[in-house]
Amino acid sequence: MTEQDLAGIGAIITGSSRGIGAATAALIGARGAGVVVNYRQKAPRAKKVVAGIEAEGGRAVAVGADLTEAAGAQALVDAAVENFGALNLLVLNASGGMESGRGEDYALKLNRDAQVQMARTAIEVMPSGSQIVFVTSHQAHFIKQTATMDAYEPVARSKRAGEDALLELIPELDAKGITLTVVSGDMIEGTITATLLERAEPGALETRREAAGKLYSVEEFATEIAALIGRKDLEQGHTELVGGAEDFLAANG
């Protein structure tokens, strides 16, 4: 029986119809959190995540929302309050920018602007003691010091811009008693980003796997994210580096 340490809280996990977001939703749902499972287009996948949480005795609701639109962010916040009575946790997991046909500014629009818009909308209702978690990658977190694969660079730079923009919100978060936590992981096996990267640059995954020694699975990375949720000992703006960061740290002195 999982400890119900998150019972009574309402949570939003963006981009949680599959992959890391879905796995994180299942983990915190098992701990008692009411979870808003967010999807952009794939409603059946999101409903399957909800069904899995409910089958384990948890509470969840699937909400379709485009995070690049203000109405999308508001819809998620409203769903958390209406279904679970409060919004105490926001996990900013959704990202993108490698998709074709979305315009050259899409990565920045989603990975920076939409993240800030989602956070600003959420903190309007989040009580003191709440937590925002931003999920990123080492390739993005360290992009100012360490080059990454050409195919991923626009995404990496836009995600780092999103991280910086969220860190700039810390004075506002401090005033409201809300904590920001950054979780950075290496390339994750089985994610859509890894698949697209491998398609764009064959051999990229194996090269990174050799450099890091190991690449985390979706479930392993989600477990690391979930372990940071609800912790009261984390400093404001704490960054957790998950797996394979040694060569990045060494390169950055």
Short mmCIF file of C-alpha atoms in Angstrom, two decimals:
data_model
loop_
_atom_site.label_atom_id
_atom_site.label_comp_id
_atom_site.label_asym_id
_atom_site.label_seq_id
_atom_site.Cartn_x
_atom_site.Cartn_y
_atom_site.Cartn_z
CA MET A 1 0.00 0.00 0.00
CA THR A 2 1.47 3.32 -1.08
CA GLU A 3 1.66 6.02 1.56
CA GLN A 4 -1.08 8.58 0.94
CA ASP A 5 1.16 11.57 1.67
CA LEU A 6 -0.39 13.62 -1.16
CA ALA A 7 -4.01 12.98 -0.18
CA GLY A 8 -6.16 16.07 -0.51
CA ILE A 9 -3.99 17.95 -2.99
CA GLY A 10 -4.91 18.87 -6.55
CA ALA A 11 -2.24 18.49 -9.23
CA ILE A 12 -1.78 19.34 -12.88
CA ILE A 13 0.78 17.48 -14.99
CA THR A 14 1.14 18.99 -18.44
CA GLY A 15 1.74 16.64 -21.35
CA SER A 16 0.70 13.59 -19.33
CA SER A 17 -1.16 11.42 -21.82
CA ARG A 18 2.01 9.39 -22.42
CA GLY A 19 5.64 8.98 -21.47
CA ILE A 20 7.19 10.70 -18.49
CA GLY A 21 4.08 12.74 -17.71
CA ALA A 22 1.80 9.70 -17.69
CA ALA A 23 4.19 7.71 -15.50
CA THR A 24 4.52 10.61 -13.05
CA ALA A 25 0.74 11.01 -12.94
CA ALA A 26 0.34 7.35 -11.99
CA LEU A 27 2.94 7.65 -9.22
CA ILE A 28 1.46 10.70 -7.55
CA GLY A 29 -2.09 9.46 -8.08
CA ALA A 30 -1.13 6.37 -6.09
CA ARG A 31 -0.02 8.71 -3.29
CA GLY A 32 -3.44 10.30 -3.07
CA ALA A 33 -3.15 13.38 -5.27
CA GLY A 34 -6.06 14.27 -7.51
CA VAL A 35 -4.47 14.56 -10.95
CA VAL A 36 -5.44 16.62 -13.98
CA VAL A 37 -4.07 14.58 -16.89
CA ASN A 38 -3.41 17.00 -19.75
CA TYR A 39 -3.41 16.14 -23.44
CA ARG A 40 -3.42 18.22 -26.61
CA GLN A 41 -4.99 15.82 -29.13
CA LYS A 42 -4.84 12.23 -27.91
CA ALA A 43 -7.92 11.95 -25.68
CA PRO A 44 -8.07 8.12 -25.67
CA ARG A 45 -4.49 7.92 -24.36
CA ALA A 46 -5.23 10.44 -21.60
CA LYS A 47 -8.39 8.58 -20.61
CA LYS A 48 -6.37 5.38 -20.37
CA VAL A 49 -3.98 7.12 -17.93
CA VAL A 50 -6.98 8.29 -15.89
CA ALA A 51 -8.47 4.79 -15.90
CA GLY A 52 -5.18 3.37 -14.63
CA ILE A 53 -5.08 5.83 -11.74
CA GLU A 54 -8.72 5.17 -10.85
CA ALA A 55 -8.16 1.40 -10.99
CA GLU A 56 -5.62 1.83 -8.20
CA GLY A 57 -8.10 3.79 -6.11
CA GLY A 58 -6.87 7.24 -7.14
CA ARG A 59 -8.62 10.28 -8.58
CA ALA A 60 -7.91 11.81 -11.98
CA VAL A 61 -9.54 13.66 -14.84
CA ALA A 62 -8.43 14.07 -18.46
CA VAL A 63 -8.48 17.62 -19.82
CA GLY A 64 -7.62 18.61 -23.36
CA ALA A 65 -5.78 21.91 -23.54
CA ASP A 66 -3.32 23.64 -25.85
CA LEU A 67 -0.77 25.21 -23.51
CA THR A 68 0.21 27.84 -26.07
CA GLU A 69 -3.22 29.43 -25.59
CA ALA A 70 -4.26 31.32 -22.45
CA ALA A 71 -7.59 29.51 -22.47
CA GLY A 72 -5.77 26.18 -22.32
CA ALA A 73 -3.86 27.10 -19.17
CA GLN A 74 -7.02 28.43 -17.53
CA ALA A 75 -8.94 25.26 -18.39
CA LEU A 76 -6.40 23.12 -16.56
CA VAL A 77 -6.41 25.33 -13.46
CA ASP A 78 -10.21 25.39 -13.41
CA ALA A 79 -10.32 21.59 -13.72
CA ALA A 80 -8.02 21.12 -10.72
CA VAL A 81 -10.07 23.45 -8.51
CA GLU A 82 -13.44 22.11 -9.64
CA ASN A 83 -12.55 18.42 -9.39
CA PHE A 84 -10.16 18.37 -6.45
CA GLY A 85 -10.91 21.54 -4.52
CA ALA A 86 -7.48 23.10 -4.90
CA LEU A 87 -4.33 23.33 -6.98
CA ASN A 88 -1.23 22.57 -4.92
CA LEU A 89 1.11 21.04 -7.48
CA LEU A 90 2.01 21.95 -11.05
CA VAL A 91 4.38 19.71 -12.99
CA LEU A 92 5.52 21.45 -16.18
CA ASN A 93 6.39 18.39 -18.21
CA ALA A 94 5.04 19.23 -21.68
CA SER A 95 7.62 20.27 -24.24
CA GLY A 96 8.26 20.00 -27.95
CA GLY A 97 9.68 21.75 -30.95
CA MET A 98 10.94 18.92 -33.13
CA GLU A 99 7.55 18.35 -34.72
CA SER A 100 7.27 19.29 -38.38
CA GLY A 101 4.95 21.95 -39.74
CA ARG A 102 4.51 24.05 -36.60
CA GLY A 103 6.55 27.09 -37.55
CA GLU A 104 10.06 28.11 -36.61
CA ASP A 105 8.98 29.92 -33.44
CA TYR A 106 6.94 27.00 -32.08
CA ALA A 107 9.69 25.66 -29.81
CA LEU A 108 10.09 29.01 -28.05
CA LYS A 109 6.33 29.52 -27.88
CA LEU A 110 5.78 26.15 -26.19
CA ASN A 111 8.95 25.71 -24.15
CA ARG A 112 9.23 29.26 -22.80
CA ASP A 113 6.10 31.34 -23.28
CA ALA A 114 3.58 28.61 -22.53
CA GLN A 115 5.50 27.48 -19.43
CA VAL A 116 5.43 30.98 -17.96
CA GLN A 117 1.77 31.45 -18.90
CA MET A 118 0.87 28.14 -17.23
CA ALA A 119 2.82 29.01 -14.09
CA ARG A 120 1.34 32.52 -13.85
CA THR A 121 -2.19 31.17 -14.30
CA ALA A 122 -1.61 28.50 -11.65
CA ILE A 123 -0.13 30.74 -8.98
CA GLU A 124 -3.26 32.85 -8.99
CA VAL A 125 -4.99 30.03 -7.10
CA MET A 126 -2.11 28.02 -5.55
CA PRO A 127 -1.95 28.36 -1.75
CA SER A 128 1.21 28.81 0.29
CA GLY A 129 3.14 25.56 0.51
CA SER A 130 2.45 24.62 -3.11
CA GLN A 131 5.11 23.39 -5.54
CA ILE A 132 5.91 23.92 -9.22
CA VAL A 133 8.19 21.36 -10.88
CA PHE A 134 9.84 22.10 -14.24
CA VAL A 135 11.07 19.06 -16.15
CA THR A 136 13.98 19.60 -18.52
CA SER A 137 17.00 17.84 -20.02
CA HIS A 138 20.74 18.10 -19.44
CA GLN A 139 21.09 19.00 -23.12
CA ALA A 140 18.87 22.05 -22.45
CA HIS A 141 20.00 22.87 -18.91
CA PHE A 142 23.68 23.04 -19.96
CA ILE A 143 23.16 24.41 -23.51
CA LYS A 144 24.87 27.72 -22.72
CA GLN A 145 28.12 25.89 -21.95
CA THR A 146 27.89 22.59 -23.86
CA ALA A 147 26.79 22.16 -27.48
CA THR A 148 24.18 19.55 -28.30
CA MET A 149 23.05 17.74 -31.44
CA ASP A 150 22.06 20.08 -34.27
CA ALA A 151 18.58 18.60 -34.51
CA TYR A 152 17.91 19.26 -30.82
CA GLU A 153 19.53 22.68 -30.45
CA PRO A 154 16.40 24.81 -31.07
CA VAL A 155 14.52 22.76 -28.49
CA ALA A 156 17.41 22.88 -26.03
CA ARG A 157 17.77 26.65 -26.28
CA SER A 158 14.03 27.22 -25.95
CA LYS A 159 13.78 24.93 -22.92
CA ARG A 160 16.69 26.72 -21.27
CA ALA A 161 14.91 30.01 -22.00
CA GLY A 162 11.84 28.56 -20.32
CA GLU A 163 13.87 27.51 -17.28
CA ASP A 164 15.43 30.98 -17.02
CA ALA A 165 12.02 32.66 -17.34
CA LEU A 166 10.60 30.51 -14.55
CA LEU A 167 13.58 31.25 -12.31
CA GLU A 168 12.87 34.94 -12.86
CA LEU A 169 9.45 34.35 -11.27
CA ILE A 170 11.05 33.36 -7.95
CA PRO A 171 10.38 36.72 -6.23
CA GLU A 172 6.69 36.31 -7.05
CA LEU A 173 6.75 32.68 -5.92
CA ASP A 174 8.48 33.63 -2.67
CA ALA A 175 5.78 36.19 -1.96
CA LYS A 176 3.13 33.50 -2.33
CA GLY A 177 5.03 30.75 -0.49
CA ILE A 178 5.33 28.59 -3.62
CA THR A 179 8.46 26.53 -4.32
CA LEU A 180 10.00 26.00 -7.76
CA THR A 181 11.95 22.80 -8.38
CA VAL A 182 13.86 22.03 -11.60
CA VAL A 183 14.43 18.38 -12.57
CA SER A 184 16.94 17.80 -15.37
CA GLY A 185 17.44 14.39 -16.93
CA ASP A 186 19.66 12.96 -19.62
CA MET A 187 18.15 11.62 -22.84
CA ILE A 188 15.40 9.23 -21.79
CA GLU A 189 14.90 5.87 -23.49
CA GLY A 190 11.49 5.47 -25.11
CA THR A 191 10.42 9.11 -25.28
CA ILE A 192 9.15 10.78 -28.44
CA THR A 193 12.09 13.21 -28.27
CA ALA A 194 14.57 10.35 -28.25
CA THR A 195 12.76 8.74 -31.20
CA LEU A 196 12.79 11.97 -33.21
CA LEU A 197 16.44 12.60 -32.40
CA GLU A 198 17.43 9.11 -33.50
CA ARG A 199 15.50 9.63 -36.72
CA ALA A 200 17.24 12.97 -37.35
CA GLU A 201 20.69 11.79 -36.29
CA PRO A 202 21.02 7.99 -36.43
CA GLY A 203 23.28 6.69 -33.67
CA ALA A 204 22.69 9.68 -31.39
CA LEU A 205 21.15 7.57 -28.63
CA GLU A 206 23.95 5.01 -28.61
CA THR A 207 26.57 7.77 -28.58
CA ARG A 208 24.89 9.42 -25.59
CA ARG A 209 24.37 6.06 -23.86
CA GLU A 210 28.11 5.35 -24.09
CA ALA A 211 29.04 8.80 -22.79
CA ALA A 212 26.63 8.64 -19.85
CA GLY A 213 27.11 4.98 -19.03
CA LYS A 214 23.34 4.51 -18.82
CA LEU A 215 20.19 6.23 -20.01
CA TYR A 216 17.15 6.21 -17.74
CA SER A 217 13.86 4.67 -18.82
CA VAL A 218 10.63 6.66 -18.72
CA GLU A 219 9.59 4.88 -15.52
CA GLU A 220 12.95 5.44 -13.83
CA PHE A 221 12.96 9.15 -14.60
CA ALA A 222 9.33 9.53 -13.48
CA THR A 223 10.27 7.88 -10.19
CA GLU A 224 13.00 10.49 -9.67
CA ILE A 225 10.56 13.32 -10.43
CA ALA A 226 7.93 11.92 -8.08
CA ALA A 227 10.49 11.56 -5.30
CA LEU A 228 10.93 15.36 -5.29
CA ILE A 229 7.21 16.07 -5.10
CA GLY A 230 5.96 17.03 -1.68
CA ARG A 231 9.43 17.45 -0.16
CA LYS A 232 9.58 20.40 2.20
CA ASP A 233 13.37 20.45 2.55
CA LEU A 234 14.14 21.67 -0.96
CA GLU A 235 15.53 25.16 -1.36
CA GLN A 236 13.78 27.61 -3.66
CA GLY A 237 14.94 27.00 -7.24
CA HIS A 238 16.63 23.68 -6.40
CA THR A 239 17.90 21.84 -9.50
CA GLU A 240 18.04 18.04 -9.37
CA LEU A 241 20.36 16.44 -11.94
CA VAL A 242 19.19 12.92 -12.74
CA GLY A 243 21.60 10.52 -14.39
CA GLY A 244 24.61 11.09 -16.61
CA ALA A 245 25.43 14.66 -15.63
CA GLU A 246 29.07 14.02 -14.73
CA ASP A 247 30.46 14.81 -18.17
CA PHE A 248 28.36 17.97 -18.42
CA LEU A 249 29.58 19.12 -15.00
CA ALA A 250 33.19 18.28 -15.89
CA ALA A 251 32.91 20.24 -19.15
CA ASN A 252 31.60 23.22 -17.22
CA GLY A 253 34.42 23.22 -14.71
#
